[in-house]
């Protein structure tokens, strides 16, 4: 089982950051790797169980199902149904926690998955660095004072 | 029922902060309101179930039991057994998480408790400011970190 854990601090209250990341169909509006996205079967983006179908800048397609959405815990959990990465049993969680000392927020993005033999480390690096940290960098820029 | 939640960024690696706060009997060395502390029955301070007995500034005596300790999650939980202040059914938790981006630490300290009628606001404020925020500031100083 491969594991990714990436965390950072965003200089904005969690309620503000949550408005952006809560939209399960909103990746193209904030994540630099994502070109376009739609929710399958005309469901709402905050309907647990809905599937987002999105395209990366390089044209690859990924489908992910929303498993948990909590406005109280600022948490979003999803699983990959289809992707070009060759991962299996992939479940990821994006989560915010308020930082009371400074009115900022802690952000954490974690994933667990099975990878093809020998590709575990490369996939952990790619997902943790390019996908998750890349997303944090974009959010930090967006909320820069 | 009162809920208190305080959190902060500490400008030091998680292992360093954990080394300080992991000692359930060590708070008299860093927390400004704790005057003295000892573990009852002389046992180790990392034995889950141990009781720390201490005095705070102003003289109040408090006994707290360690109810959970995790080196894996950098967290511990404790409850008040006896206190000469109106904190009833008090259960508290402290937890550290590494901030992978820059090697700092995210610290969370929270609790839930009851109070005598009419004392909710005063005691909430005391726990938030005099205990948790003052403790966070002191942890920063103790690990040599500036304002996170």
PDB file of C-alpha atoms in Angstrom:
ATOM      1  CA  UNK A   1       0.000   0.000   0.000  1.00  0.00           C
ATOM      2  CA  UNK A   2       1.433   3.372  -1.026  1.00  0.00           C
ATOM      3  CA  UNK A   3       0.861   6.451   1.110  1.00  0.00           C
ATOM      4  CA  UNK A   4       1.005  10.154   0.383  1.00  0.00           C
ATOM      5  CA  UNK A   5       0.825  12.855   3.042  1.00  0.00           C
ATOM      6  CA  UNK A   6       1.305  16.509   2.123  1.00  0.00           C
ATOM      7  CA  UNK A   7       0.470  19.513   4.294  1.00  0.00           C
ATOM      8  CA  UNK A   8       0.825  23.262   4.194  1.00  0.00           C
ATOM      9  CA  UNK A   9      -0.571  26.541   5.515  1.00  0.00           C
ATOM     10  CA  UNK A  10      -2.847  28.845   3.526  1.00  0.00           C
ATOM     11  CA  UNK A  11      -2.977  32.458   4.598  1.00  0.00           C
ATOM     12  CA  UNK A  12      -6.777  32.710   4.619  1.00  0.00           C
ATOM     13  CA  UNK A  13      -9.578  31.592   6.952  1.00  0.00           C
ATOM     14  CA  UNK A  14     -10.727  27.995   6.356  1.00  0.00           C
ATOM     15  CA  UNK A  15     -14.220  29.163   5.365  1.00  0.00           C
ATOM     16  CA  UNK A  16     -12.733  31.087   2.413  1.00  0.00           C
ATOM     17  CA  UNK A  17     -10.515  28.234   1.223  1.00  0.00           C
ATOM     18  CA  UNK A  18     -13.339  25.742   1.704  1.00  0.00           C
ATOM     19  CA  UNK A  19     -15.565  27.729  -0.683  1.00  0.00           C
ATOM     20  CA  UNK A  20     -13.009  27.008  -3.415  1.00  0.00           C
ATOM     21  CA  UNK A  21     -12.149  23.373  -2.738  1.00  0.00           C
ATOM     22  CA  UNK A  22     -15.642  22.285  -1.687  1.00  0.00           C
ATOM     23  CA  UNK A  23     -16.798  22.350  -5.309  1.00  0.00           C
ATOM     24  CA  UNK A  24     -16.072  18.800  -6.443  1.00  0.00           C
ATOM     25  CA  UNK A  25     -16.450  19.977 -10.030  1.00  0.00           C
ATOM     26  CA  UNK A  26     -14.307  23.072  -9.533  1.00  0.00           C
ATOM     27  CA  UNK A  27     -10.773  21.721 -10.076  1.00  0.00           C
ATOM     28  CA  UNK A  28     -10.208  23.648 -13.348  1.00  0.00           C
ATOM     29  CA  UNK A  29     -10.900  26.903 -11.475  1.00  0.00           C
ATOM     30  CA  UNK A  30      -7.978  26.411  -9.076  1.00  0.00           C
ATOM     31  CA  UNK A  31      -5.762  23.436  -9.913  1.00  0.00           C
ATOM     32  CA  UNK A  32      -3.198  24.202 -12.631  1.00  0.00           C
ATOM     33  CA  UNK A  33      -3.098  20.603 -13.945  1.00  0.00           C
ATOM     34  CA  UNK A  34      -6.803  20.345 -14.709  1.00  0.00           C
ATOM     35  CA  UNK A  35      -8.217  21.592 -17.995  1.00  0.00           C
ATOM     36  CA  UNK A  36     -11.911  20.806 -17.739  1.00  0.00           C
ATOM     37  CA  UNK A  37     -14.378  18.873 -15.609  1.00  0.00           C
ATOM     38  CA  UNK A  38     -17.980  17.803 -15.523  1.00  0.00           C
ATOM     39  CA  UNK A  39     -20.181  15.816 -13.151  1.00  0.00           C
ATOM     40  CA  UNK A  40     -21.663  12.699 -14.711  1.00  0.00           C
ATOM     41  CA  UNK A  41     -25.396  11.986 -14.926  1.00  0.00           C
ATOM     42  CA  UNK A  42     -26.391  15.589 -14.208  1.00  0.00           C
ATOM     43  CA  UNK A  43     -25.860  15.233 -10.472  1.00  0.00           C
ATOM     44  CA  UNK A  44     -24.964  18.138  -8.202  1.00  0.00           C
ATOM     45  CA  UNK A  45     -21.266  18.548  -7.319  1.00  0.00           C
ATOM     46  CA  UNK A  46     -22.064  18.266  -3.616  1.00  0.00           C
ATOM     47  CA  UNK A  47     -24.144  15.137  -4.000  1.00  0.00           C
ATOM     48  CA  UNK A  48     -22.196  12.406  -2.254  1.00  0.00           C
ATOM     49  CA  UNK A  49     -21.670   9.580  -4.723  1.00  0.00           C
ATOM     50  CA  UNK A  50     -21.415  11.872  -7.743  1.00  0.00           C
ATOM     51  CA  UNK A  51     -18.629  11.260 -10.248  1.00  0.00           C
ATOM     52  CA  UNK A  52     -16.373  13.981 -11.623  1.00  0.00           C
ATOM     53  CA  UNK A  53     -14.977  13.339 -15.034  1.00  0.00           C
ATOM     54  CA  UNK A  54     -12.068  15.617 -15.815  1.00  0.00           C
ATOM     55  CA  UNK A  55      -9.289  16.141 -18.298  1.00  0.00           C
ATOM     56  CA  UNK A  56      -5.704  17.053 -17.510  1.00  0.00           C
ATOM     57  CA  UNK A  57      -3.775  19.608 -19.556  1.00  0.00           C
ATOM     58  CA  UNK A  58      -2.085  16.746 -21.411  1.00  0.00           C
ATOM     59  CA  UNK A  59      -5.462  15.338 -22.434  1.00  0.00           C
ATOM     60  CA  UNK A  60      -5.540  12.365 -20.043  1.00  0.00           C
ATOM     61  CA  UNK A  61      -8.913  11.637 -18.432  1.00  0.00           C
ATOM     62  CA  UNK A  62      -9.649  10.768 -14.784  1.00  0.00           C
ATOM     63  CA  UNK A  63     -12.927   9.759 -13.150  1.00  0.00           C
ATOM     64  CA  UNK A  64     -13.380  10.117  -9.381  1.00  0.00           C
ATOM     65  CA  UNK A  65     -16.295   9.438  -7.067  1.00  0.00           C
ATOM     66  CA  UNK A  66     -17.122  11.674  -4.085  1.00  0.00           C
ATOM     67  CA  UNK A  67     -17.245   9.532  -0.925  1.00  0.00           C
ATOM     68  CA  UNK A  68     -17.452  12.105   1.877  1.00  0.00           C
ATOM     69  CA  UNK A  69     -18.153  15.823   1.989  1.00  0.00           C
ATOM     70  CA  UNK A  70     -18.276  17.560   5.361  1.00  0.00           C
ATOM     71  CA  UNK A  71     -18.919  21.292   5.764  1.00  0.00           C
ATOM     72  CA  UNK A  72     -18.315  20.883   9.503  1.00  0.00           C
ATOM     73  CA  UNK A  73     -14.952  19.146   9.223  1.00  0.00           C
ATOM     74  CA  UNK A  74     -13.927  20.919   5.971  1.00  0.00           C
ATOM     75  CA  UNK A  75     -13.229  17.481   4.531  1.00  0.00           C
ATOM     76  CA  UNK A  76     -13.587  15.934   1.088  1.00  0.00           C
ATOM     77  CA  UNK A  77     -12.815  12.260   0.414  1.00  0.00           C
ATOM     78  CA  UNK A  78     -12.928  10.613  -3.011  1.00  0.00           C
ATOM     79  CA  UNK A  79     -11.833   7.508  -4.857  1.00  0.00           C
ATOM     80  CA  UNK A  80     -10.400   7.054  -8.320  1.00  0.00           C
ATOM     81  CA  UNK A  81     -12.549   4.984 -10.652  1.00  0.00           C
ATOM     82  CA  UNK A  82     -10.429   5.376 -13.780  1.00  0.00           C
ATOM     83  CA  UNK A  83      -7.083   7.004 -14.438  1.00  0.00           C
ATOM     84  CA  UNK A  84      -3.979   6.609 -16.606  1.00  0.00           C
ATOM     85  CA  UNK A  85      -1.758   6.246 -13.508  1.00  0.00           C
ATOM     86  CA  UNK A  86      -2.332   2.528 -13.016  1.00  0.00           C
ATOM     87  CA  UNK A  87      -3.288   2.901  -9.345  1.00  0.00           C
ATOM     88  CA  UNK A  88      -5.825   0.688  -7.591  1.00  0.00           C
ATOM     89  CA  UNK A  89      -7.880   1.151  -4.428  1.00  0.00           C
ATOM     90  CA  UNK A  90      -6.980   4.831  -4.492  1.00  0.00           C
ATOM     91  CA  UNK A  91      -8.726   6.901  -1.793  1.00  0.00           C
ATOM     92  CA  UNK A  92      -7.708  10.490  -1.080  1.00  0.00           C
ATOM     93  CA  UNK A  93      -8.781  13.127   1.453  1.00  0.00           C
ATOM     94  CA  UNK A  94      -8.409  16.880   1.299  1.00  0.00           C
ATOM     95  CA  UNK A  95      -8.923  18.575   4.645  1.00  0.00           C
ATOM     96  CA  UNK A  96      -8.694  22.014   6.252  1.00  0.00           C
ATOM     97  CA  UNK A  97      -8.233  22.835   9.932  1.00  0.00           C
ATOM     98  CA  UNK A  98      -8.526  26.360  11.338  1.00  0.00           C
ATOM     99  CA  UNK A  99      -5.379  27.936  12.781  1.00  0.00           C
ATOM    100  CA  UNK A 100      -6.792  30.021  15.619  1.00  0.00           C
ATOM    101  CA  UNK A 101      -3.452  31.724  16.174  1.00  0.00           C
ATOM    102  CA  UNK A 102      -3.538  33.960  13.092  1.00  0.00           C
ATOM    103  CA  UNK A 103      -6.875  33.263  11.356  1.00  0.00           C
ATOM    104  CA  UNK A 104      -5.225  31.061   8.716  1.00  0.00           C
ATOM    105  CA  UNK A 105      -5.726  27.429   7.894  1.00  0.00           C
ATOM    106  CA  UNK A 106      -3.784  24.209   7.823  1.00  0.00           C
ATOM    107  CA  UNK A 107      -4.363  22.145   4.694  1.00  0.00           C
ATOM    108  CA  UNK A 108      -3.694  18.437   4.332  1.00  0.00           C
ATOM    109  CA  UNK A 109      -4.032  16.143   1.336  1.00  0.00           C
ATOM    110  CA  UNK A 110      -3.517  12.421   1.842  1.00  0.00           C
ATOM    111  CA  UNK A 111      -3.916   9.333  -0.297  1.00  0.00           C
ATOM    112  CA  UNK A 112      -3.614   5.569  -0.024  1.00  0.00           C
ATOM    113  CA  UNK A 113      -3.433   3.283  -3.011  1.00  0.00           C
ATOM    114  CA  UNK A 114      -1.898   0.198  -4.546  1.00  0.00           C
ATOM    115  CA  UNK A 115       0.641   0.780  -7.278  1.00  0.00           C
ATOM    116  CA  UNK A 116       2.068  -1.537  -9.930  1.00  0.00           C
ATOM    117  CA  UNK A 117       5.253  -3.342  -8.851  1.00  0.00           C
ATOM    118  CA  UNK A 118       8.223  -0.975  -8.840  1.00  0.00           C
ATOM    119  CA  UNK A 119       6.193   2.172  -9.515  1.00  0.00           C
ATOM    120  CA  UNK A 120       5.163   2.918  -5.952  1.00  0.00           C
ATOM    121  CA  UNK A 121       7.785   5.550  -5.185  1.00  0.00           C
ATOM    122  CA  UNK A 122       7.485   7.364  -8.499  1.00  0.00           C
ATOM    123  CA  UNK A 123       3.709   7.553  -8.108  1.00  0.00           C
ATOM    124  CA  UNK A 124       3.979   8.788  -4.514  1.00  0.00           C
ATOM    125  CA  UNK A 125       6.360  11.517  -5.678  1.00  0.00           C
ATOM    126  CA  UNK A 126       4.153  12.508  -8.582  1.00  0.00           C
ATOM    127  CA  UNK A 127       0.906  12.570  -6.607  1.00  0.00           C
ATOM    128  CA  UNK A 128       2.414  14.239  -3.525  1.00  0.00           C
ATOM    129  CA  UNK A 129       4.601  16.712  -5.371  1.00  0.00           C
ATOM    130  CA  UNK A 130       2.986  17.600  -8.682  1.00  0.00           C
ATOM    131  CA  UNK A 131      -0.677  17.007  -7.905  1.00  0.00           C
ATOM    132  CA  UNK A 132      -1.114  17.808  -4.188  1.00  0.00           C
ATOM    133  CA  UNK A 133       1.688  20.304  -3.544  1.00  0.00           C
ATOM    134  CA  UNK A 134       1.007  21.827  -6.962  1.00  0.00           C
ATOM    135  CA  UNK A 135      -2.559  22.411  -5.816  1.00  0.00           C
ATOM    136  CA  UNK A 136      -1.374  23.971  -2.557  1.00  0.00           C
ATOM    137  CA  UNK A 137       0.958  26.314  -4.429  1.00  0.00           C
ATOM    138  CA  UNK A 138      -1.943  27.492  -6.591  1.00  0.00           C
ATOM    139  CA  UNK A 139      -4.187  28.037  -3.537  1.00  0.00           C
ATOM    140  CA  UNK A 140      -1.426  29.923  -1.747  1.00  0.00           C
ATOM    141  CA  UNK A 141      -0.996  32.213  -4.738  1.00  0.00           C
ATOM    142  CA  UNK A 142      -4.727  32.735  -4.984  1.00  0.00           C
ATOM    143  CA  UNK A 143      -5.014  33.710  -1.314  1.00  0.00           C
ATOM    144  CA  UNK A 144      -1.764  35.660  -1.099  1.00  0.00           C
ATOM    145  CA  UNK A 145      -2.306  38.888   0.856  1.00  0.00           C
TER     146      UNK A 145
ATOM    147  CA  UNK B   1     -21.064  21.872  27.584  1.00  0.00           C
ATOM    148  CA  UNK B   2     -18.141  24.063  26.547  1.00  0.00           C
ATOM    149  CA  UNK B   3     -15.836  23.386  23.589  1.00  0.00           C
ATOM    150  CA  UNK B   4     -12.423  24.942  23.310  1.00  0.00           C
ATOM    151  CA  UNK B   5     -10.154  24.672  20.273  1.00  0.00           C
ATOM    152  CA  UNK B   6      -6.787  26.346  19.819  1.00  0.00           C
ATOM    153  CA  UNK B   7      -4.286  25.748  17.045  1.00  0.00           C
ATOM    154  CA  UNK B   8      -1.032  27.250  15.869  1.00  0.00           C
ATOM    155  CA  UNK B   9       1.985  26.814  13.669  1.00  0.00           C
ATOM    156  CA  UNK B  10       5.225  26.185  15.564  1.00  0.00           C
ATOM    157  CA  UNK B  11       8.407  27.020  13.691  1.00  0.00           C
ATOM    158  CA  UNK B  12      10.214  23.779  14.618  1.00  0.00           C
ATOM    159  CA  UNK B  13      10.178  20.161  13.409  1.00  0.00           C
ATOM    160  CA  UNK B  14       7.454  17.942  14.814  1.00  0.00           C
ATOM    161  CA  UNK B  15       9.970  15.626  16.555  1.00  0.00           C
ATOM    162  CA  UNK B  16      11.387  18.542  18.509  1.00  0.00           C
ATOM    163  CA  UNK B  17       7.992  19.792  19.667  1.00  0.00           C
ATOM    164  CA  UNK B  18       6.911  16.254  20.510  1.00  0.00           C
ATOM    165  CA  UNK B  19      10.053  15.661  22.569  1.00  0.00           C
ATOM    166  CA  UNK B  20       8.967  18.602  24.728  1.00  0.00           C
ATOM    167  CA  UNK B  21       5.246  17.964  25.177  1.00  0.00           C
ATOM    168  CA  UNK B  22       5.345  14.167  25.281  1.00  0.00           C
ATOM    169  CA  UNK B  23       6.462  14.236  28.915  1.00  0.00           C
ATOM    170  CA  UNK B  24       3.147  14.342  30.781  1.00  0.00           C
ATOM    171  CA  UNK B  25       5.027  15.485  33.877  1.00  0.00           C
ATOM    172  CA  UNK B  26       7.147  18.087  32.096  1.00  0.00           C
ATOM    173  CA  UNK B  27       4.661  20.959  31.840  1.00  0.00           C
ATOM    174  CA  UNK B  28       6.103  22.712  34.895  1.00  0.00           C
ATOM    175  CA  UNK B  29       9.282  23.227  32.862  1.00  0.00           C
ATOM    176  CA  UNK B  30       7.577  25.122  30.038  1.00  0.00           C
ATOM    177  CA  UNK B  31       4.047  26.229  30.947  1.00  0.00           C
ATOM    178  CA  UNK B  32       4.129  29.573  32.766  1.00  0.00           C
ATOM    179  CA  UNK B  33       1.119  28.851  34.983  1.00  0.00           C
ATOM    180  CA  UNK B  34       2.312  25.456  36.237  1.00  0.00           C
ATOM    181  CA  UNK B  35       4.363  25.804  39.403  1.00  0.00           C
ATOM    182  CA  UNK B  36       5.247  22.199  40.195  1.00  0.00           C
ATOM    183  CA  UNK B  37       4.237  18.739  39.055  1.00  0.00           C
ATOM    184  CA  UNK B  38       4.801  15.132  39.981  1.00  0.00           C
ATOM    185  CA  UNK B  39       3.490  11.752  38.894  1.00  0.00           C
ATOM    186  CA  UNK B  40       1.617  10.041  41.677  1.00  0.00           C
ATOM    187  CA  UNK B  41       3.076   6.764  42.899  1.00  0.00           C
ATOM    188  CA  UNK B  42       6.393   7.694  41.274  1.00  0.00           C
ATOM    189  CA  UNK B  43       5.738   5.852  38.009  1.00  0.00           C
ATOM    190  CA  UNK B  44       6.854   6.876  34.518  1.00  0.00           C
ATOM    191  CA  UNK B  45       5.068   9.807  32.861  1.00  0.00           C
ATOM    192  CA  UNK B  46       4.428   7.844  29.670  1.00  0.00           C
ATOM    193  CA  UNK B  47       2.429   5.102  31.343  1.00  0.00           C
ATOM    194  CA  UNK B  48      -1.148   5.501  30.129  1.00  0.00           C
ATOM    195  CA  UNK B  49      -3.257   5.835  33.255  1.00  0.00           C
ATOM    196  CA  UNK B  50      -0.641   7.748  35.237  1.00  0.00           C
ATOM    197  CA  UNK B  51      -1.798  10.786  37.213  1.00  0.00           C
ATOM    198  CA  UNK B  52       0.014  14.130  37.326  1.00  0.00           C
ATOM    199  CA  UNK B  53      -0.552  16.218  40.406  1.00  0.00           C
ATOM    200  CA  UNK B  54       0.333  19.887  40.138  1.00  0.00           C
ATOM    201  CA  UNK B  55      -0.284  23.408  41.342  1.00  0.00           C
ATOM    202  CA  UNK B  56      -1.016  26.370  39.113  1.00  0.00           C
ATOM    203  CA  UNK B  57      -0.225  29.993  39.738  1.00  0.00           C
ATOM    204  CA  UNK B  58      -2.704  31.262  42.297  1.00  0.00           C
ATOM    205  CA  UNK B  59      -2.341  28.033  44.231  1.00  0.00           C
ATOM    206  CA  UNK B  60      -5.072  25.766  42.859  1.00  0.00           C
ATOM    207  CA  UNK B  61      -4.261  22.037  42.988  1.00  0.00           C
ATOM    208  CA  UNK B  62      -5.164  19.866  39.980  1.00  0.00           C
ATOM    209  CA  UNK B  63      -4.920  16.126  39.303  1.00  0.00           C
ATOM    210  CA  UNK B  64      -5.030  14.902  35.700  1.00  0.00           C
ATOM    211  CA  UNK B  65      -4.940  11.391  34.280  1.00  0.00           C
ATOM    212  CA  UNK B  66      -3.179  10.481  31.030  1.00  0.00           C
ATOM    213  CA  UNK B  67      -5.820   8.587  29.043  1.00  0.00           C
ATOM    214  CA  UNK B  68      -4.004   8.133  25.704  1.00  0.00           C
ATOM    215  CA  UNK B  69      -0.496   8.629  24.329  1.00  0.00           C
ATOM    216  CA  UNK B  70       0.573   8.013  20.730  1.00  0.00           C
ATOM    217  CA  UNK B  71       4.109   8.373  19.397  1.00  0.00           C
ATOM    218  CA  UNK B  72       2.681   7.480  16.006  1.00  0.00           C
ATOM    219  CA  UNK B  73       0.165  10.342  15.916  1.00  0.00           C
ATOM    220  CA  UNK B  74       2.139  12.723  18.134  1.00  0.00           C
ATOM    221  CA  UNK B  75      -0.905  13.036  20.353  1.00  0.00           C
ATOM    222  CA  UNK B  76      -2.078  12.571  23.902  1.00  0.00           C
ATOM    223  CA  UNK B  77      -5.323  12.888  25.820  1.00  0.00           C
ATOM    224  CA  UNK B  78      -6.000  13.549  29.470  1.00  0.00           C
ATOM    225  CA  UNK B  79      -8.822  14.243  31.858  1.00  0.00           C
ATOM    226  CA  UNK B  80      -9.183  16.133  35.077  1.00  0.00           C
ATOM    227  CA  UNK B  81      -9.787  13.929  38.101  1.00  0.00           C
ATOM    228  CA  UNK B  82      -9.831  16.724  40.642  1.00  0.00           C
ATOM    229  CA  UNK B  83      -9.459  20.491  40.341  1.00  0.00           C
ATOM    230  CA  UNK B  84      -9.953  23.433  42.610  1.00  0.00           C
ATOM    231  CA  UNK B  85     -11.552  25.234  39.673  1.00  0.00           C
ATOM    232  CA  UNK B  86     -14.958  24.546  38.112  1.00  0.00           C
ATOM    233  CA  UNK B  87     -13.842  22.352  35.210  1.00  0.00           C
ATOM    234  CA  UNK B  88     -16.185  19.356  35.229  1.00  0.00           C
ATOM    235  CA  UNK B  89     -15.998  16.283  32.967  1.00  0.00           C
ATOM    236  CA  UNK B  90     -12.973  17.918  31.391  1.00  0.00           C
ATOM    237  CA  UNK B  91     -11.337  15.874  28.618  1.00  0.00           C
ATOM    238  CA  UNK B  92      -8.528  17.413  26.576  1.00  0.00           C
ATOM    239  CA  UNK B  93      -6.350  16.446  23.627  1.00  0.00           C
ATOM    240  CA  UNK B  94      -3.139  17.752  22.148  1.00  0.00           C
ATOM    241  CA  UNK B  95      -1.946  16.704  18.715  1.00  0.00           C
ATOM    242  CA  UNK B  96       0.907  17.616  16.401  1.00  0.00           C
ATOM    243  CA  UNK B  97       1.028  17.223  12.627  1.00  0.00           C
ATOM    244  CA  UNK B  98       4.057  17.835  10.416  1.00  0.00           C
ATOM    245  CA  UNK B  99       3.743  20.571   7.805  1.00  0.00           C
ATOM    246  CA  UNK B 100       5.532  18.755   5.004  1.00  0.00           C
ATOM    247  CA  UNK B 101       5.987  21.819   2.841  1.00  0.00           C
ATOM    248  CA  UNK B 102       8.445  23.548   5.156  1.00  0.00           C
ATOM    249  CA  UNK B 103       9.218  21.242   8.088  1.00  0.00           C
ATOM    250  CA  UNK B 104       7.217  23.198  10.659  1.00  0.00           C
ATOM    251  CA  UNK B 105       4.578  21.804  13.030  1.00  0.00           C
ATOM    252  CA  UNK B 106       0.822  22.288  13.243  1.00  0.00           C
ATOM    253  CA  UNK B 107      -0.321  22.052  16.853  1.00  0.00           C
ATOM    254  CA  UNK B 108      -3.909  21.508  17.985  1.00  0.00           C
ATOM    255  CA  UNK B 109      -5.143  21.638  21.571  1.00  0.00           C
ATOM    256  CA  UNK B 110      -8.799  21.130  22.343  1.00  0.00           C
ATOM    257  CA  UNK B 111     -11.189  20.079  25.083  1.00  0.00           C
ATOM    258  CA  UNK B 112     -14.772  19.730  26.137  1.00  0.00           C
ATOM    259  CA  UNK B 113     -16.093  20.272  29.655  1.00  0.00           C
ATOM    260  CA  UNK B 114     -18.985  21.356  31.854  1.00  0.00           C
ATOM    261  CA  UNK B 115     -18.919  24.211  34.326  1.00  0.00           C
ATOM    262  CA  UNK B 116     -21.025  25.387  37.239  1.00  0.00           C
ATOM    263  CA  UNK B 117     -23.989  27.438  35.949  1.00  0.00           C
ATOM    264  CA  UNK B 118     -23.022  30.957  34.885  1.00  0.00           C
ATOM    265  CA  UNK B 119     -19.285  30.281  34.718  1.00  0.00           C
ATOM    266  CA  UNK B 120     -19.155  29.024  31.111  1.00  0.00           C
ATOM    267  CA  UNK B 121     -17.737  32.193  29.565  1.00  0.00           C
ATOM    268  CA  UNK B 122     -15.175  32.926  32.282  1.00  0.00           C
ATOM    269  CA  UNK B 123     -13.843  29.379  32.365  1.00  0.00           C
ATOM    270  CA  UNK B 124     -13.846  29.036  28.580  1.00  0.00           C
ATOM    271  CA  UNK B 125     -11.782  32.193  28.341  1.00  0.00           C
ATOM    272  CA  UNK B 126      -9.424  31.015  31.061  1.00  0.00           C
ATOM    273  CA  UNK B 127      -8.805  27.682  29.332  1.00  0.00           C
ATOM    274  CA  UNK B 128      -8.433  29.309  25.900  1.00  0.00           C
ATOM    275  CA  UNK B 129      -6.128  32.127  26.865  1.00  0.00           C
ATOM    276  CA  UNK B 130      -4.385  31.405  30.180  1.00  0.00           C
ATOM    277  CA  UNK B 131      -3.902  27.702  29.578  1.00  0.00           C
ATOM    278  CA  UNK B 132      -3.827  26.945  25.833  1.00  0.00           C
ATOM    279  CA  UNK B 133      -2.677  30.163  24.167  1.00  0.00           C
ATOM    280  CA  UNK B 134      -0.169  30.890  26.941  1.00  0.00           C
ATOM    281  CA  UNK B 135       0.996  27.288  26.631  1.00  0.00           C
ATOM    282  CA  UNK B 136       1.408  27.601  22.858  1.00  0.00           C
ATOM    283  CA  UNK B 137       3.457  30.761  23.278  1.00  0.00           C
ATOM    284  CA  UNK B 138       5.590  28.987  25.875  1.00  0.00           C
ATOM    285  CA  UNK B 139       6.091  25.929  23.646  1.00  0.00           C
ATOM    286  CA  UNK B 140       7.377  28.258  20.914  1.00  0.00           C
ATOM    287  CA  UNK B 141       9.846  29.774  23.328  1.00  0.00           C
ATOM    288  CA  UNK B 142      10.926  26.394  24.711  1.00  0.00           C
ATOM    289  CA  UNK B 143      11.772  24.967  21.273  1.00  0.00           C
ATOM    290  CA  UNK B 144      13.452  28.181  20.195  1.00  0.00           C
ATOM    291  CA  UNK B 145      10.834  29.117  17.613  1.00  0.00           C
ATOM    292  CA  UNK B 146       9.762  32.631  16.751  1.00  0.00           C
ATOM    293  CA  UNK B 147       6.144  33.662  16.181  1.00  0.00           C
ATOM    294  CA  UNK B 148       4.883  31.060  13.685  1.00  0.00           C
TER     295      UNK B 148
END
